[in-house]
PDB file of C-alpha atoms in Angstrom:
ATOM      1  CA  MET O  24     -20.139  52.642-101.763  1.00 56.00           C
ATOM      2  CA  ILE O  25     -18.059  55.796-101.702  1.00 60.00           C
ATOM      3  CA  PRO O  26     -14.243  54.559-102.366  1.00 61.00           C
ATOM      4  CA  LEU O  27     -11.467  55.176 -99.548  1.00 55.00           C
ATOM      5  CA  PRO O  28      -8.315  57.581-100.439  1.00 61.00           C
ATOM      6  CA  LYS O  29      -5.460  55.210-101.048  1.00 60.00           C
ATOM      7  CA  GLU O  30      -3.282  55.838 -97.836  1.00 56.00           C
ATOM      8  CA  ALA O  31      -6.717  54.485 -96.303  1.00 51.00           C
ATOM      9  CA  THR O  32      -6.936  51.516 -97.992  1.00 50.00           C
ATOM     10  CA  MET O  33      -2.805  50.835 -97.842  1.00 47.00           C
ATOM     11  CA  ASN O  34      -3.332  51.374 -93.778  1.00 48.00           C
ATOM     12  CA  ARG O  35      -6.045  49.008 -93.753  1.00 51.00           C
ATOM     13  CA  ARG O  36      -4.240  46.264 -95.674  1.00 50.00           C
ATOM     14  CA  LEU O  37      -1.349  46.666 -93.406  1.00 40.00           C
ATOM     15  CA  LEU O  38      -3.501  46.396 -90.304  1.00 42.00           C
ATOM     16  CA  LEU O  39      -5.280  43.482 -91.419  1.00 42.00           C
ATOM     17  CA  ALA O  40      -2.023  41.510 -92.460  1.00 42.00           C
ATOM     18  CA  GLY O  41      -0.460  42.356 -89.342  1.00 41.00           C
ATOM     19  CA  ALA O  42      -3.449  41.100 -87.471  1.00 40.00           C
ATOM     20  CA  ALA O  43      -3.207  37.604 -89.293  1.00 40.00           C
ATOM     21  CA  LEU O  44       0.243  37.202 -88.178  1.00 37.00           C
ATOM     22  CA  ALA O  45       0.095  38.279 -84.821  1.00 39.00           C
ATOM     23  CA  ALA O  46      -2.994  35.478 -84.814  1.00 38.00           C
ATOM     24  CA  LEU O  47      -0.221  32.743 -86.149  1.00 37.00           C
ATOM     25  CA  ARG O  48       2.637  33.781 -83.523  1.00 38.00           C
ATOM     26  CA  PRO O  49       1.377  31.641 -80.924  1.00 39.00           C
ATOM     27  CA  ALA O  50       1.124  28.675 -83.261  1.00 37.00           C
ATOM     28  CA  TRP O  51       4.597  29.082 -83.973  1.00 38.00           C
ATOM     29  CA  ALA O  52       6.010  29.147 -80.588  1.00 46.00           C
ATOM     30  CA  HIS O  53       3.624  26.528 -79.022  1.00 48.00           C
ATOM     31  CA  HIS O  54       4.566  22.692 -80.265  1.00 51.00           C
ATOM     32  CA  GLY O  55       2.242  19.976 -79.107  1.00 60.00           C
ATOM     33  CA  TRP O  56       3.915  16.932 -77.787  1.00 59.00           C
ATOM     34  CA  SER O  57       3.055  15.023 -80.948  1.00 65.00           C
ATOM     35  CA  SER O  58       5.809  16.966 -82.645  1.00 77.00           C
ATOM     36  CA  PHE O  59       8.489  15.710 -80.314  1.00 83.00           C
ATOM     37  CA  ASP O  60      10.538  12.013 -80.306  1.00 87.00           C
ATOM     38  CA  GLN O  61       9.431  10.743 -77.152  1.00 89.00           C
ATOM     39  CA  THR O  62      11.657   7.487 -77.926  1.00 92.00           C
ATOM     40  CA  ARG O  63      15.026   9.484 -77.245  1.00 95.00           C
ATOM     41  CA  PRO O  64      14.756  11.431 -74.313  1.00 97.00           C
ATOM     42  CA  LEU O  65      17.896  14.420 -74.332  1.00 97.00           C
ATOM     43  CA  TYR O  66      19.584  15.795 -71.100  1.00 98.00           C
ATOM     44  CA  LEU O  67      20.625  19.398 -71.371  1.00 98.00           C
ATOM     45  CA  GLU O  68      22.444  21.507 -68.785  1.00 97.00           C
ATOM     46  CA  GLY O  69      23.607  25.050 -68.570  1.00 98.00           C
ATOM     47  CA  ARG O  70      22.551  28.814 -67.868  1.00 98.00           C
ATOM     48  CA  ALA O  71      19.247  30.217 -68.630  1.00 98.00           C
ATOM     49  CA  ALA O  72      19.899  33.178 -70.640  1.00 98.00           C
ATOM     50  CA  GLU O  73      16.109  34.666 -71.384  1.00 97.00           C
ATOM     51  CA  VAL O  74      13.182  33.518 -69.318  1.00 97.00           C
ATOM     52  CA  ALA O  75       9.469  34.006 -69.975  1.00 96.00           C
ATOM     53  CA  TRP O  76       7.381  32.832 -67.009  1.00 95.00           C
ATOM     54  CA  ARG O  77       3.945  32.834 -68.669  1.00 93.00           C
ATOM     55  CA  ASN O  78       1.408  30.838 -70.158  1.00 91.00           C
ATOM     56  CA  PRO O  79       0.550  29.261 -72.623  1.00 92.00           C
ATOM     57  CA  HIS O  80       3.809  27.507 -70.880  1.00 92.00           C
ATOM     58  CA  VAL O  81       7.144  28.574 -68.937  1.00 97.00           C
ATOM     59  CA  GLU O  82       9.582  29.472 -71.462  1.00 97.00           C
ATOM     60  CA  LEU O  83      13.308  29.694 -71.777  1.00 97.00           C
ATOM     61  CA  GLN O  84      16.584  30.085 -73.822  1.00 98.00           C
ATOM     62  CA  LEU O  85      19.098  27.896 -72.078  1.00 98.00           C
ATOM     63  CA  GLU O  86      23.024  28.094 -72.750  1.00 98.00           C
ATOM     64  CA  LEU O  87      24.349  24.799 -72.478  1.00 97.00           C
ATOM     65  CA  ALA O  88      27.518  24.494 -70.480  1.00 91.00           C
ATOM     66  CA  GLN O  89      30.774  24.250 -72.612  1.00 91.00           C
ATOM     67  CA  ASP O  90      31.200  20.611 -71.408  1.00 92.00           C
ATOM     68  CA  LEU O  91      28.079  19.310 -71.701  1.00 96.00           C
ATOM     69  CA  LYS O  92      28.183  15.618 -70.325  1.00 96.00           C
ATOM     70  CA  LEU O  93      25.685  13.417 -68.483  1.00 97.00           C
ATOM     71  CA  PRO O  94      25.741  13.704 -65.011  1.00 97.00           C
ATOM     72  CA  ALA O  95      27.187  10.772 -63.229  1.00 97.00           C
ATOM     73  CA  ASP O  96      24.024  10.364 -61.044  1.00 96.00           C
ATOM     74  CA  LEU O  97      21.356  10.838 -63.590  1.00 97.00           C
ATOM     75  CA  ALA O  98      20.031   7.334 -64.034  1.00 96.00           C
ATOM     76  CA  SER O  99      19.506   6.814 -60.059  1.00 96.00           C
ATOM     77  CA  ARG O 100      18.312  10.463 -59.362  1.00 96.00           C
ATOM     78  CA  ALA O 101      14.887   9.964 -57.182  1.00 95.00           C
ATOM     79  CA  LEU O 102      11.804  11.674 -59.657  1.00 96.00           C
ATOM     80  CA  PRO O 103       8.126  12.721 -58.295  1.00 96.00           C
ATOM     81  CA  ALA O 104       5.463  10.808 -58.920  1.00 94.00           C
ATOM     82  CA  GLN O 105       3.304  12.380 -61.350  1.00 94.00           C
ATOM     83  CA  SER O 106      -0.664  12.193 -62.062  1.00 94.00           C
ATOM     84  CA  ALA O 107       0.187  10.804 -65.888  1.00 92.00           C
ATOM     85  CA  PRO O 108       2.013   7.086 -66.475  1.00 93.00           C
ATOM     86  CA  VAL O 109       5.855   8.442 -66.787  1.00 92.00           C
ATOM     87  CA  ASP O 110       8.133   5.861 -66.595  1.00 95.00           C
ATOM     88  CA  GLY O 111      10.837   8.427 -65.395  1.00 96.00           C
ATOM     89  CA  ALA O 112      13.517   5.773 -64.199  1.00 96.00           C
ATOM     90  CA  ALA O 113      13.550   4.528 -67.986  1.00 97.00           C
ATOM     91  CA  LEU O 114      14.037   7.716 -69.200  1.00 97.00           C
ATOM     92  CA  LEU O 115      16.821   8.856 -67.145  1.00 97.00           C
ATOM     93  CA  LYS O 116      18.665   5.579 -68.002  1.00 97.00           C
ATOM     94  CA  ALA O 117      17.878   6.214 -71.760  1.00 97.00           C
ATOM     95  CA  ALA O 118      18.605   9.886 -71.403  1.00 98.00           C
ATOM     96  CA  ALA O 119      21.396  11.037 -74.279  1.00 97.00           C
ATOM     97  CA  LEU O 120      23.084  14.007 -74.812  1.00 97.00           C
ATOM     98  CA  PRO O 121      22.011  15.768 -78.371  1.00 96.00           C
ATOM     99  CA  THR O 122      24.049  15.512 -81.339  1.00 94.00           C
ATOM    100  CA  ARG O 123      23.735  18.729 -82.531  1.00 94.00           C
ATOM    101  CA  LYS O 124      26.077  21.560 -81.479  1.00 93.00           C
ATOM    102  CA  ASP O 125      23.855  24.204 -80.805  1.00 95.00           C
ATOM    103  CA  ARG O 126      24.904  26.132 -77.851  1.00 96.00           C
ATOM    104  CA  ARG O 127      21.566  27.601 -77.122  1.00 98.00           C
ATOM    105  CA  TRP O 128      18.362  25.931 -77.146  1.00 97.00           C
ATOM    106  CA  GLU O 129      14.942  26.954 -76.579  1.00 97.00           C
ATOM    107  CA  ILE O 130      13.046  25.360 -73.590  1.00 97.00           C
ATOM    108  CA  GLU O 131       9.513  24.455 -73.373  1.00 96.00           C
ATOM    109  CA  LEU O 132       8.334  23.776 -69.763  1.00 97.00           C
ATOM    110  CA  ALA O 133       4.833  23.262 -68.273  1.00 95.00           C
ATOM    111  CA  PRO O 134       1.746  25.864 -68.442  1.00 95.00           C
ATOM    112  CA  LEU O 135       2.668  27.997 -65.292  1.00 94.00           C
ATOM    113  CA  PHE O 136      -0.415  26.764 -63.006  1.00 95.00           C
ATOM    114  CA  ARG O 137       1.712  23.663 -63.134  1.00 95.00           C
ATOM    115  CA  MET O 138       4.963  24.797 -62.568  1.00 95.00           C
ATOM    116  CA  GLN O 139       2.894  26.440 -59.727  1.00 95.00           C
ATOM    117  CA  ALA O 140       1.331  23.006 -58.585  1.00 96.00           C
ATOM    118  CA  TRP O 141       4.810  21.486 -58.418  1.00 96.00           C
ATOM    119  CA  GLN O 142       6.083  24.491 -56.483  1.00 96.00           C
ATOM    120  CA  VAL O 143       8.814  25.032 -58.862  1.00 96.00           C
ATOM    121  CA  PRO O 144      10.923  27.767 -57.890  1.00 96.00           C
ATOM    122  CA  GLU O 145      10.573  30.603 -60.589  1.00 96.00           C
ATOM    123  CA  ILE O 146      13.899  30.229 -62.828  1.00 97.00           C
ATOM    124  CA  GLN O 147      15.629  33.606 -63.316  1.00 97.00           C
ATOM    125  CA  VAL O 148      18.337  34.645 -65.808  1.00 98.00           C
ATOM    126  CA  GLY O 149      21.514  33.230 -64.898  1.00 98.00           C
ATOM    127  CA  ASP O 150      20.079  30.280 -63.124  1.00 98.00           C
ATOM    128  CA  THR O 151      21.639  26.828 -63.934  1.00 97.00           C
ATOM    129  CA  ILE O 152      19.412  24.278 -64.799  1.00 98.00           C
ATOM    130  CA  GLY O 153      19.089  20.937 -65.972  1.00 98.00           C
ATOM    131  CA  VAL O 154      16.191  19.617 -68.257  1.00 98.00           C
ATOM    132  CA  LEU O 155      15.511  15.939 -69.627  1.00 98.00           C
ATOM    133  CA  GLY O 156      12.990  15.878 -72.443  1.00 97.00           C
ATOM    134  CA  PHE O 157      12.236  15.530 -76.020  1.00 96.00           C
ATOM    135  CA  THR O 158      13.321  17.091 -79.174  1.00 95.00           C
ATOM    136  CA  PHE O 159      12.246  16.593 -82.862  1.00 92.00           C
ATOM    137  CA  SER O 160      12.684  13.619 -84.708  1.00 89.00           C
ATOM    138  CA  GLY O 161      16.123  13.209 -86.142  1.00 89.00           C
ATOM    139  CA  GLU O 162      16.974  16.543 -83.807  1.00 90.00           C
ATOM    140  CA  LYS O 163      15.824  18.358 -87.136  1.00 90.00           C
ATOM    141  CA  GLY O 164      14.190  21.994 -87.136  1.00 90.00           C
ATOM    142  CA  ASP O 165      14.957  24.238 -84.324  1.00 93.00           C
ATOM    143  CA  ALA O 166      16.836  23.593 -81.149  1.00 96.00           C
ATOM    144  CA  VAL O 167      13.823  22.997 -79.443  1.00 95.00           C
ATOM    145  CA  LEU O 168      13.354  20.733 -76.124  1.00 96.00           C
ATOM    146  CA  ARG O 169      10.144  20.002 -74.603  1.00 95.00           C
ATOM    147  CA  GLY O 170      11.147  19.185 -71.251  1.00 96.00           C
ATOM    148  CA  GLU O 171       9.538  16.351 -69.102  1.00 96.00           C
ATOM    149  CA  TYR O 172      11.655  17.016 -65.723  1.00 97.00           C
ATOM    150  CA  VAL O 173      13.099  20.274 -64.875  1.00 97.00           C
ATOM    151  CA  PHE O 174      16.274  20.276 -62.501  1.00 98.00           C
ATOM    152  CA  VAL O 175      16.243  23.515 -60.133  1.00 97.00           C
ATOM    153  CA  GLY O 176      18.440  23.550 -57.005  1.00 94.00           C
ATOM    154  CA  GLY O 177      19.179  19.996 -56.772  1.00 92.00           C
ATOM    155  CA  LYS O 178      15.347  19.045 -57.022  1.00 96.00           C
ATOM    156  CA  ALA O 179      13.397  17.435 -59.520  1.00 97.00           C
ATOM    157  CA  TYR O 180      10.195  18.264 -60.779  1.00 97.00           C
ATOM    158  CA  GLY O 181       7.773  16.844 -63.155  1.00 96.00           C
ATOM    159  CA  LEU O 182       6.453  18.586 -65.908  1.00 95.00           C
ATOM    160  CA  ARG O 183       3.487  16.261 -68.274  1.00 93.00           C
ATOM    161  CA  SER O 184       1.072  16.458 -65.142  1.00 93.00           C
ATOM    162  CA  SER O 185       0.531  16.982 -61.767  1.00 93.00           C
ATOM    163  CA  PRO O 186       1.612  16.113 -58.651  1.00 94.00           C
ATOM    164  CA  ALA O 187       0.427  12.658 -57.862  1.00 90.00           C
TER     165      ALA O 187
END
């Protein structure tokens, strides 16, 4: 076996390390449902600061409204039927605001094919939206919310499954 020059060995190691990190990145960004406390639905509302309209799921950075509060009509909002069993009315009634004071949250919505099935209008930077969903147990870790319903332009869209 012919030994490689020192620079080639170092470049090869850097390339392998970079490939390993790149392979791990999607796992860091994507969270399964089991990571989230589904017993405590949170409601967030604000302005989309960044939007990634792509798979594995649509993501956005939401800058919360300064005067964030639960909308007076939240518990009585009409929700669309989903193909998966989701008690949306109970989630709306149990909705709370987060206790943590982060002004910006990472919002994970549904996969792109499901957003298209629901005909959710493509959210743009600057759009005001509401999201009902779940964060990590005890609100620990990053300010991440997994959306169950998204409210865009006065309309609610389900995200857990396809339209019923």
